[in-house]
mmCIF file of C-alpha atoms in Angstrom:
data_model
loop_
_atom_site.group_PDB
_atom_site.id
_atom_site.type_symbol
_atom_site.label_atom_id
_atom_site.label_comp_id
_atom_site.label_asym_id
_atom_site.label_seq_id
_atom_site.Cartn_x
_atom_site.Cartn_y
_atom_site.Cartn_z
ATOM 1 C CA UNK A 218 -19.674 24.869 -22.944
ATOM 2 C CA UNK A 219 -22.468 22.764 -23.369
ATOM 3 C CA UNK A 220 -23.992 20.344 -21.090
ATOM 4 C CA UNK A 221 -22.897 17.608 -23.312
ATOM 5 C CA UNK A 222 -19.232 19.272 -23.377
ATOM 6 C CA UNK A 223 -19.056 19.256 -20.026
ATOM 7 C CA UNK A 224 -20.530 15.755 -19.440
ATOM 8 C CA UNK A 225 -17.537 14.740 -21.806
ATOM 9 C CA UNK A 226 -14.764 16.014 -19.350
ATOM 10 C CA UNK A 227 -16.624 13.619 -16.452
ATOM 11 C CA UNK A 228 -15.941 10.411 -18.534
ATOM 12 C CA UNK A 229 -12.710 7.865 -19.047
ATOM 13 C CA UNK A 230 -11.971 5.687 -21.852
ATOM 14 C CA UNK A 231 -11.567 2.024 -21.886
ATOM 15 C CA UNK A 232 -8.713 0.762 -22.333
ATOM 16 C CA UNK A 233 -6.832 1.535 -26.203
ATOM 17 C CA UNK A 234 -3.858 -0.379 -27.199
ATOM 18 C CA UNK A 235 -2.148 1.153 -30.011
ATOM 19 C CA UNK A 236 -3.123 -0.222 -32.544
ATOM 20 C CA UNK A 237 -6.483 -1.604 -31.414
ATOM 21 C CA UNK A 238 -6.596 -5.155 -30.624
ATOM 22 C CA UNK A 239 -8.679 -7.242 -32.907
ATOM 23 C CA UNK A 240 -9.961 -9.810 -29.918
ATOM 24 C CA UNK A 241 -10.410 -9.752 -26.070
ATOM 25 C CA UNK A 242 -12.257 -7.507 -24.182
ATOM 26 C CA UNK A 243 -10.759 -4.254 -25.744
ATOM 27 C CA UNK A 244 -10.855 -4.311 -29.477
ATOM 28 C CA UNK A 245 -11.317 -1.802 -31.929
ATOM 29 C CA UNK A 246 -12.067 -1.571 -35.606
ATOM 30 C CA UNK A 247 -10.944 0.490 -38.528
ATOM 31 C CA UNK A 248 -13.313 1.470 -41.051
ATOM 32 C CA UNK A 249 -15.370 -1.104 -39.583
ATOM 33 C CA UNK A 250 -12.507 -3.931 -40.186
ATOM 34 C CA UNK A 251 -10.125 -5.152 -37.722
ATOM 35 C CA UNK A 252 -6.260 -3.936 -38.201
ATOM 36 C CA UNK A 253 -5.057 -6.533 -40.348
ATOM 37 C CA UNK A 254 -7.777 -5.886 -43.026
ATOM 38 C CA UNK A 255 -8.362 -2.537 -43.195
ATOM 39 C CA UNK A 256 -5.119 -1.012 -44.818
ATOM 40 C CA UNK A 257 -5.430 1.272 -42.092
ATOM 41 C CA UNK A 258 -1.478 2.999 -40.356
ATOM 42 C CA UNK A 259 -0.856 1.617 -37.084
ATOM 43 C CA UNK A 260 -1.208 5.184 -35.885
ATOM 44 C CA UNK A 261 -4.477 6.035 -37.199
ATOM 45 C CA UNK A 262 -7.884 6.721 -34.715
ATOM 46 C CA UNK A 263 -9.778 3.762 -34.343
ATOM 47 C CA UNK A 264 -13.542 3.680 -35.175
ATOM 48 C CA UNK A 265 -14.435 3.661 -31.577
ATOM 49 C CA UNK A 266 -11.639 6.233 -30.178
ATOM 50 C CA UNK A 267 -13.409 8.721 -33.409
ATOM 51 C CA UNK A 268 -16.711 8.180 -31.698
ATOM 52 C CA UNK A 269 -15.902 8.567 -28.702
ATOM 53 C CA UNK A 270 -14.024 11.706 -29.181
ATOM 54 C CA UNK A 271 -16.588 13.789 -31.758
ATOM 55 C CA UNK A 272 -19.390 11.888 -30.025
ATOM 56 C CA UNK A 273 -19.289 11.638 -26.352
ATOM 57 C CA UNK A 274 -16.924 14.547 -25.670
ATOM 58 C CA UNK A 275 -14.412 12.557 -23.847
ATOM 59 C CA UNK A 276 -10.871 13.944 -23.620
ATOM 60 C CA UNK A 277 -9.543 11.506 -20.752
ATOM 61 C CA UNK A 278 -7.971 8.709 -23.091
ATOM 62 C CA UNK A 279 -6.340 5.787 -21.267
ATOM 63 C CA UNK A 280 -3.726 3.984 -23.183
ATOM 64 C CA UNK A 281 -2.153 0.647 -22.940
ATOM 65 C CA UNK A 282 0.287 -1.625 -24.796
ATOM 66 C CA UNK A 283 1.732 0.904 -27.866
ATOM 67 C CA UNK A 284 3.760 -0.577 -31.161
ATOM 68 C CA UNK A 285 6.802 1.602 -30.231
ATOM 69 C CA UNK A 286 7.059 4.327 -28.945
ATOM 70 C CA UNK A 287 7.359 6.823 -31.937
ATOM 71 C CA UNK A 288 4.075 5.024 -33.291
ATOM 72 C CA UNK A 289 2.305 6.284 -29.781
ATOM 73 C CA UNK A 290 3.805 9.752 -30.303
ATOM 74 C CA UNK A 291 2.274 9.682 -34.083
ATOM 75 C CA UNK A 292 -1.106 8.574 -32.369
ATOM 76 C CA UNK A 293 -1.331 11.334 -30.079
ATOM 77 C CA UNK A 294 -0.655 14.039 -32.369
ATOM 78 C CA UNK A 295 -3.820 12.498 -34.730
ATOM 79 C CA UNK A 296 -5.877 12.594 -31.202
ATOM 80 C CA UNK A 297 -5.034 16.183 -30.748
ATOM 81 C CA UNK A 298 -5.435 16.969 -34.654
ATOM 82 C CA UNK A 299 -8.978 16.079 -34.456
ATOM 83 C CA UNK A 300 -10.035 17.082 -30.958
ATOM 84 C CA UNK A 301 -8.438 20.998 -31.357
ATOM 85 C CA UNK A 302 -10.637 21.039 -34.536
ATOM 86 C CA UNK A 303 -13.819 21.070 -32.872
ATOM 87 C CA UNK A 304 -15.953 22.023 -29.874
ATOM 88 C CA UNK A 305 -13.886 24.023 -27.663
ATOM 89 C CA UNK A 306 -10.609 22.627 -28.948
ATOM 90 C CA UNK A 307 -10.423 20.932 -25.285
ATOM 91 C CA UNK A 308 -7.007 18.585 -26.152
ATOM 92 C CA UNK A 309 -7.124 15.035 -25.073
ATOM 93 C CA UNK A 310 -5.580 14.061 -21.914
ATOM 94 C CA UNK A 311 -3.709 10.574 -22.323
ATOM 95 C CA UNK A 312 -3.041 8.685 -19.758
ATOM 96 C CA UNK A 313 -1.140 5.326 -18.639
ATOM 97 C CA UNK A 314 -1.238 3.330 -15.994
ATOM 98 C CA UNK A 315 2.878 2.046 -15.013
ATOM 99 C CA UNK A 316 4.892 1.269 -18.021
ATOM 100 C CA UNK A 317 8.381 1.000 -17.546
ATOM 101 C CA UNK A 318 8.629 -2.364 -15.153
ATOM 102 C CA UNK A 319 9.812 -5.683 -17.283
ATOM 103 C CA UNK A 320 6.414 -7.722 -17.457
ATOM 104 C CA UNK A 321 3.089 -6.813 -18.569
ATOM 105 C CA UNK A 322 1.221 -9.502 -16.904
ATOM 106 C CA UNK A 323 -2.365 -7.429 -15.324
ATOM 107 C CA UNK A 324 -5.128 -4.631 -16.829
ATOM 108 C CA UNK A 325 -3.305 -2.264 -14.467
ATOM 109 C CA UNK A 326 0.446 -3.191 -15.975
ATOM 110 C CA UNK A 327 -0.572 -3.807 -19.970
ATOM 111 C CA UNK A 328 1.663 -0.664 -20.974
ATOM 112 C CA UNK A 329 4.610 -2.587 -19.665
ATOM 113 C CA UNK A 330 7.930 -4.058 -20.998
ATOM 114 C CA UNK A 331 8.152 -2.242 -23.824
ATOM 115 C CA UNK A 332 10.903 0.019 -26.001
ATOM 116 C CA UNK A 333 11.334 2.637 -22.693
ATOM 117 C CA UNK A 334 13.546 2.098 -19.796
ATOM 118 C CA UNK A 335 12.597 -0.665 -17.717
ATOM 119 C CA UNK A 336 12.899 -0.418 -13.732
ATOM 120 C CA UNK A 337 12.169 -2.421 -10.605
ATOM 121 C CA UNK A 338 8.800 -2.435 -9.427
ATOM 122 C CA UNK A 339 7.883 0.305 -7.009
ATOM 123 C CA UNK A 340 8.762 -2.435 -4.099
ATOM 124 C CA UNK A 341 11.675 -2.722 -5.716
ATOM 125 C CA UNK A 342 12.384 0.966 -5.505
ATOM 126 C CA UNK A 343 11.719 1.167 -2.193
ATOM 127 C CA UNK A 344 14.098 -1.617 -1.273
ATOM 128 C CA UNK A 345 17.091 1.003 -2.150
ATOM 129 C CA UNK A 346 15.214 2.736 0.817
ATOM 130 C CA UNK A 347 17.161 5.709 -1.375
ATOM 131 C CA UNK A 348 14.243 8.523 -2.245
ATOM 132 C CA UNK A 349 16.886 10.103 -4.491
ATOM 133 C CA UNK A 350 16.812 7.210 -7.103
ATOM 134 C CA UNK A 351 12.705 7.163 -7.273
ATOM 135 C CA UNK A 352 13.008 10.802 -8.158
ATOM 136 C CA UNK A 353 15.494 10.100 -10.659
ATOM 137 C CA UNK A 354 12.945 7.590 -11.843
ATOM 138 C CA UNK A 355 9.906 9.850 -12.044
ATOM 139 C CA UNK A 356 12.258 12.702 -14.097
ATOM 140 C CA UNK A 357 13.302 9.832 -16.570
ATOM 141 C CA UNK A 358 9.557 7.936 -16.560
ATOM 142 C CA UNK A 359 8.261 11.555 -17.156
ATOM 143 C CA UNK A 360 10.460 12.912 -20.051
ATOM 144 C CA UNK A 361 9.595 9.287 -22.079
ATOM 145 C CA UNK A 362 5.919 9.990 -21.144
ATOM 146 C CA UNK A 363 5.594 13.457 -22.550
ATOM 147 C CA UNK A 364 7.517 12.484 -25.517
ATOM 148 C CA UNK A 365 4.830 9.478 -26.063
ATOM 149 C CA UNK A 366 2.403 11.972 -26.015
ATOM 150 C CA UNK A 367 0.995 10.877 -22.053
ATOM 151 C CA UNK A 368 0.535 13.645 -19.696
ATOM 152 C CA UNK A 369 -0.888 11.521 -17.002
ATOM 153 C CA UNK A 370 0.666 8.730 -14.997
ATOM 154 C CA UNK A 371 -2.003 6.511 -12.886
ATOM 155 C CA UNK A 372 0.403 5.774 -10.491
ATOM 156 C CA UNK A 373 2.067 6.253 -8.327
ATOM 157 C CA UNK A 374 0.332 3.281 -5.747
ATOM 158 C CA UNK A 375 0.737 4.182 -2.643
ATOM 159 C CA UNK A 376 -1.273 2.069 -0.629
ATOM 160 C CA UNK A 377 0.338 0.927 2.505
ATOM 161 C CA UNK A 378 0.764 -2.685 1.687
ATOM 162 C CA UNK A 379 -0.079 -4.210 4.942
ATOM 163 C CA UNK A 380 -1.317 -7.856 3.982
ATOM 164 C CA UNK A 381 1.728 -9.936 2.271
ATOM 165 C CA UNK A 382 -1.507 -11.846 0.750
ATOM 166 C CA UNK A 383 -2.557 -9.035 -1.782
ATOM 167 C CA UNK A 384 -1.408 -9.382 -5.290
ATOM 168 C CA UNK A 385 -0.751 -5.961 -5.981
ATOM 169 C CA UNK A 386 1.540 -5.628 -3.219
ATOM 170 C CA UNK A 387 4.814 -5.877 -5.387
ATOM 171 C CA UNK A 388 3.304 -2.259 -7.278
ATOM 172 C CA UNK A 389 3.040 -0.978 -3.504
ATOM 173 C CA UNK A 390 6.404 0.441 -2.002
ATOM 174 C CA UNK A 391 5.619 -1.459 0.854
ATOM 175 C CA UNK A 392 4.324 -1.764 4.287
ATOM 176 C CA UNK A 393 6.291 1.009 5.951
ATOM 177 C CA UNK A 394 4.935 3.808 6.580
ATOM 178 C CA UNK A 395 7.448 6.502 6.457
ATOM 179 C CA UNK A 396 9.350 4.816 3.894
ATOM 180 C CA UNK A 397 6.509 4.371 1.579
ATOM 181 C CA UNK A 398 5.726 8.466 2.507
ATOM 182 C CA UNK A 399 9.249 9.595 1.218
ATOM 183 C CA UNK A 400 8.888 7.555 -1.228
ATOM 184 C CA UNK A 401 5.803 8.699 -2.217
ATOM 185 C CA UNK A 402 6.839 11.997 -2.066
ATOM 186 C CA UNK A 403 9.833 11.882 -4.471
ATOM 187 C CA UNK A 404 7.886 9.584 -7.131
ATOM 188 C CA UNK A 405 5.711 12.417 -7.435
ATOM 189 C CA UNK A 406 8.194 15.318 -7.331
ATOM 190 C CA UNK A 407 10.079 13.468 -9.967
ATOM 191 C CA UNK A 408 6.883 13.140 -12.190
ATOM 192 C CA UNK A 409 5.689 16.584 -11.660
ATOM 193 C CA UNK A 410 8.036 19.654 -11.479
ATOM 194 C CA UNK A 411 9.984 19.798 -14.749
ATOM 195 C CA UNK A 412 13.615 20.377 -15.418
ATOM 196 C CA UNK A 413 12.503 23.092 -17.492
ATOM 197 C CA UNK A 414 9.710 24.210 -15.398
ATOM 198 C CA UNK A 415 8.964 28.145 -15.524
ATOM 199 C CA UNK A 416 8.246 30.205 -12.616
ATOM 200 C CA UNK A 417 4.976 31.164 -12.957
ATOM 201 C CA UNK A 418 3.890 27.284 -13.939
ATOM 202 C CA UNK A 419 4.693 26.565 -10.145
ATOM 203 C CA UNK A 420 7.167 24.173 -10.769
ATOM 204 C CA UNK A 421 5.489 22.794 -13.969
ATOM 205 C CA UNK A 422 6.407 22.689 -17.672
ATOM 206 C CA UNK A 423 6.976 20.873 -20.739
ATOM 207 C CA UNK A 424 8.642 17.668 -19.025
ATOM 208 C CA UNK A 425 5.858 17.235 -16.340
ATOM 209 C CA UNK A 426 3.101 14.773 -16.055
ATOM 210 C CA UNK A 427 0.736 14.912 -13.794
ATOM 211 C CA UNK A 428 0.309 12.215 -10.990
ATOM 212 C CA UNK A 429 -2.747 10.553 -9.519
ATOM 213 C CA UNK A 430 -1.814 9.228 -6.479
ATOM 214 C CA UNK A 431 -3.844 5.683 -5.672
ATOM 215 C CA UNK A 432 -5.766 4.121 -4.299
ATOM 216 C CA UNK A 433 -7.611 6.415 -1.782
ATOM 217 C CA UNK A 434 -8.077 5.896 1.232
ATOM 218 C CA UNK A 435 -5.457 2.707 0.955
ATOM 219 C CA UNK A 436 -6.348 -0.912 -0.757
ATOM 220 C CA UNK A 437 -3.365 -2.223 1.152
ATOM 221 C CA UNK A 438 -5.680 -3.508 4.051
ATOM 222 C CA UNK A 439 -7.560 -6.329 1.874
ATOM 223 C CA UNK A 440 -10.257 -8.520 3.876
ATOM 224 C CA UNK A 441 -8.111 -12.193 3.132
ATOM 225 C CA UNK A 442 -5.655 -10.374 0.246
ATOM 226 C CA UNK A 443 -8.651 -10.757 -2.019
ATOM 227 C CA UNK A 444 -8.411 -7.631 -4.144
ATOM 228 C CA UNK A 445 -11.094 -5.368 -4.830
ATOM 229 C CA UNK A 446 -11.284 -5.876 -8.458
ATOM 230 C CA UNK A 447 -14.015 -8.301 -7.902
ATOM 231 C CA UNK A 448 -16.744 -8.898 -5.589
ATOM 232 C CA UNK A 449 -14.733 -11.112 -3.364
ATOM 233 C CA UNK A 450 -12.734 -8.561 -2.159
ATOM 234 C CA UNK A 451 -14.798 -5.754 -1.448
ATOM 235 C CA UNK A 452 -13.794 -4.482 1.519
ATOM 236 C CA UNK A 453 -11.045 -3.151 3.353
ATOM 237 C CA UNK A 454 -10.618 -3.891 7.263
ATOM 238 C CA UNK A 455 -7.802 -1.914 8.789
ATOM 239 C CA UNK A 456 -7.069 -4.404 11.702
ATOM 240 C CA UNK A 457 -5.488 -2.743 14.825
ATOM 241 C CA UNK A 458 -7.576 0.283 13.855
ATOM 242 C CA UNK A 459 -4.749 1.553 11.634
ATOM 243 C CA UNK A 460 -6.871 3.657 9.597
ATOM 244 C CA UNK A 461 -5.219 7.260 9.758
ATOM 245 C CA UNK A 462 -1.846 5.145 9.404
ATOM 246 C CA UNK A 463 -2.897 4.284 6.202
ATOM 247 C CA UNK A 464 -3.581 7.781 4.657
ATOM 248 C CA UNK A 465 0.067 9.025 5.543
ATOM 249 C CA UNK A 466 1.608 8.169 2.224
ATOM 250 C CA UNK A 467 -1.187 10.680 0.910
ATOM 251 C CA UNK A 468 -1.310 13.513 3.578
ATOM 252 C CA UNK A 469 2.547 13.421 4.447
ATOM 253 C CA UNK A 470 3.810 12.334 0.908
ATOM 254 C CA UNK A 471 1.881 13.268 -1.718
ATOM 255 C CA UNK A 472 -0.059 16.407 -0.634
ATOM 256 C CA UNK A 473 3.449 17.675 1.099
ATOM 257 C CA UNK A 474 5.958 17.899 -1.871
ATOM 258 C CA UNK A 475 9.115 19.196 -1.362
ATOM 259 C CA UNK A 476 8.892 20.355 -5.360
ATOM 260 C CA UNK A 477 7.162 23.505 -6.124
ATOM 261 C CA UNK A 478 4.041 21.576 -7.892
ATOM 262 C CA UNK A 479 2.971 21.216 -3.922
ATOM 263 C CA UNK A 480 0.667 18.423 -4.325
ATOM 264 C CA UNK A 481 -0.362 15.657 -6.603
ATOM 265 C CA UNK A 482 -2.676 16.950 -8.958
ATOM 266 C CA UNK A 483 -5.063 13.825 -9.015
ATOM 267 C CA UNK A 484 -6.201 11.103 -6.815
ATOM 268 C CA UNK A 485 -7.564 7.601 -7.403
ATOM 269 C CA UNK A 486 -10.400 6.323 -4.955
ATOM 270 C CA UNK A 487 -9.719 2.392 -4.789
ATOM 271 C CA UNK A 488 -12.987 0.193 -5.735
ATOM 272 C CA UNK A 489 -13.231 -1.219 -2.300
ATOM 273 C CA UNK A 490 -15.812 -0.643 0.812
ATOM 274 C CA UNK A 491 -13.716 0.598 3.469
ATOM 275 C CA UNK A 492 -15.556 -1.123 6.279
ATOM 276 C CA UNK A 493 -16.948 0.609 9.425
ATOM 277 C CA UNK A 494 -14.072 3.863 8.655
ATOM 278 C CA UNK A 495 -17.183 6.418 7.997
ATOM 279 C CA UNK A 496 -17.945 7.669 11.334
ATOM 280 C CA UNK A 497 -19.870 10.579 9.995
ATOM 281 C CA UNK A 498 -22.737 8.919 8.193
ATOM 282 C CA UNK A 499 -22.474 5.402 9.013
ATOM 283 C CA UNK A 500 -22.500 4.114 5.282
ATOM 284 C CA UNK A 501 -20.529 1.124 4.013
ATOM 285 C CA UNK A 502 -19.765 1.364 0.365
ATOM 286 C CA UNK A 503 -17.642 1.730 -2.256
ATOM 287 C CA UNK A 504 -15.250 4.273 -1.241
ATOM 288 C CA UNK A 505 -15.667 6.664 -4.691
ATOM 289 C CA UNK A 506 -19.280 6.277 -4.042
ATOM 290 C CA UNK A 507 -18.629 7.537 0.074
ATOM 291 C CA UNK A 508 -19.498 10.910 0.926
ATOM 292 C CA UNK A 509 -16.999 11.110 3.803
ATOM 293 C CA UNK A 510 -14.337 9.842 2.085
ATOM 294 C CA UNK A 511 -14.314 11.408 -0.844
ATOM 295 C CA UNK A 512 -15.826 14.755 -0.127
ATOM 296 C CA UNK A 513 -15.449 15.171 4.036
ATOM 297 C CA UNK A 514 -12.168 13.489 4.197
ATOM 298 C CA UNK A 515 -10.365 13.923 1.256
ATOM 299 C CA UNK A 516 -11.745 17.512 -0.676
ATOM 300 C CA UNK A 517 -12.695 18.911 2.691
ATOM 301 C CA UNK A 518 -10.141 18.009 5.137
#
């Protein structure tokens, strides 16, 4: 591979809605029009995804709202068309942030309420404090996933949602710690070890879809509920000192599967400054920028 090649496979798309939206802060163009003029199928590569994919060498291709389902299955297969046809025939990786709840109403929802089966937030899940039904969920969310040509899911959130103020709590299974652990758990069995798996995959095959557990080392603990998004809510407190309480939905949950995929396969560092937790080196910044946290803590330990 070249340098460039392997630059490529360190980047992430924006956000692509399917087909590309023609204003906002994500909008694409075909043939240099928007949609609606360019005679273009709703399935077709956008101008920028093209670029971005021949260009850049990306292959990590977040997707968001979809025109149905089959249309996002259609998509995929033109992604992977063009990608296997050059370079090292890397394929694309497409990924989605939570689709199947009822309202798509945030950047980190905008895949949601759509043609595939719709279920209770994960607070909701938890609230059936019944593991068995969020693995049921993750086989089900999976199987529609693979068939829309997605074999990532940004989810599941698993930050212990200590402070009733934050609005992400309700995508949080809640503030319980060994709840939100089995929970955990069982979201990510469900997503990752196939029905069909084969035994030398581990566990994995043509139904699974690989889950990156977020956000590391827990948003739940937000400075006023202000949510690190923005610069108002930048950091994360942990009052009581609760900090290793925090990272048991992670160590106990998702890097202790009862399935035989063993761990989650990707994590999610959340954009927040986890105040005064680096003991180490004494920095306070953005945790994916932290050298304990991400590389002490979390690849070391």
């Amino acid at each position: 591979m070249t340098v460039e090649q392997m630059a490529g496979l360190m980047l992430y798309s924006r956000h692509q809605a399917i087909p590309a939206q023609e204003a906002g802060m994500f909008t694409g163009t075909y043939q240099e029009k928007p949609f609606s003029k360019s005679g273009a199928s709703t399935a077709d590569l956008s101008d920028q995804q093209i670029a971005f994919l021949t260009k850049d060498n990306l292959r990590h291709v977040l997707m968001t709202s979809v025109a149905s389902p089959d249309i996002a299955a259609q998509w995929n297969n033109n992604i992977q068309a063009l990608v296997e046809g050059i370079g090292m025939g890397i394929p694309a990786n497409n990924s989605s942030d939570p689709r199947n709840g009822a309202n798509k109403d945030a950047e980190y929802n905008a895949g949601s309420g759509g043609a595939i089966s719709q279920w209770p937030e994960e607070l909701g899940l938890a609230a059936t404090f019944d593991a068995a039904i969020t693995a049921q969920f993750g086989t089900i969310a999976a199987a529609e996933y693979r068939a829309m040509g997605i074999a990532t899911a940004l989810s599941p959130q698993i930050d212990l949602a200590t402070e009733p103020r934050w609005n992400r709590f309700v995508g949080t299974f809640g503030e319980d710690p060994k709840l939100a652990t089995d929970m955990t758990r069982a979201y990510v069995d469900g997503f990752q070890t196939s029905i069909k798996s084969i035994d030398a995959y581990e566990g994995w095959g043509n139904q699974s879809v690989n889950a990156m557990v977020k956000h590391w080392p827990s948003g739940g603990p937000k400075e006023g509920g202000r949510d690190g998004h923005f610069a108002y809510g930048k950091f994360a407190v942990y009052p009581g000192n609760n900090f290793e309480t925090h990272l048991k939905p992670f160590t106990e949950g998702a890097f202790k599967l009862d399935g035989k995929t063993k761990k989650a396969s990707a994590v999610m560092p959340y954009y927040t400054i986890s105040y005064g937790q680096d003991k180490k080196y004494g920095e306070n910044v953005g945790n994916g920028f932290s050298k304990y946290i991400i590389t002490d803590l979390l690849r070391d330990k």
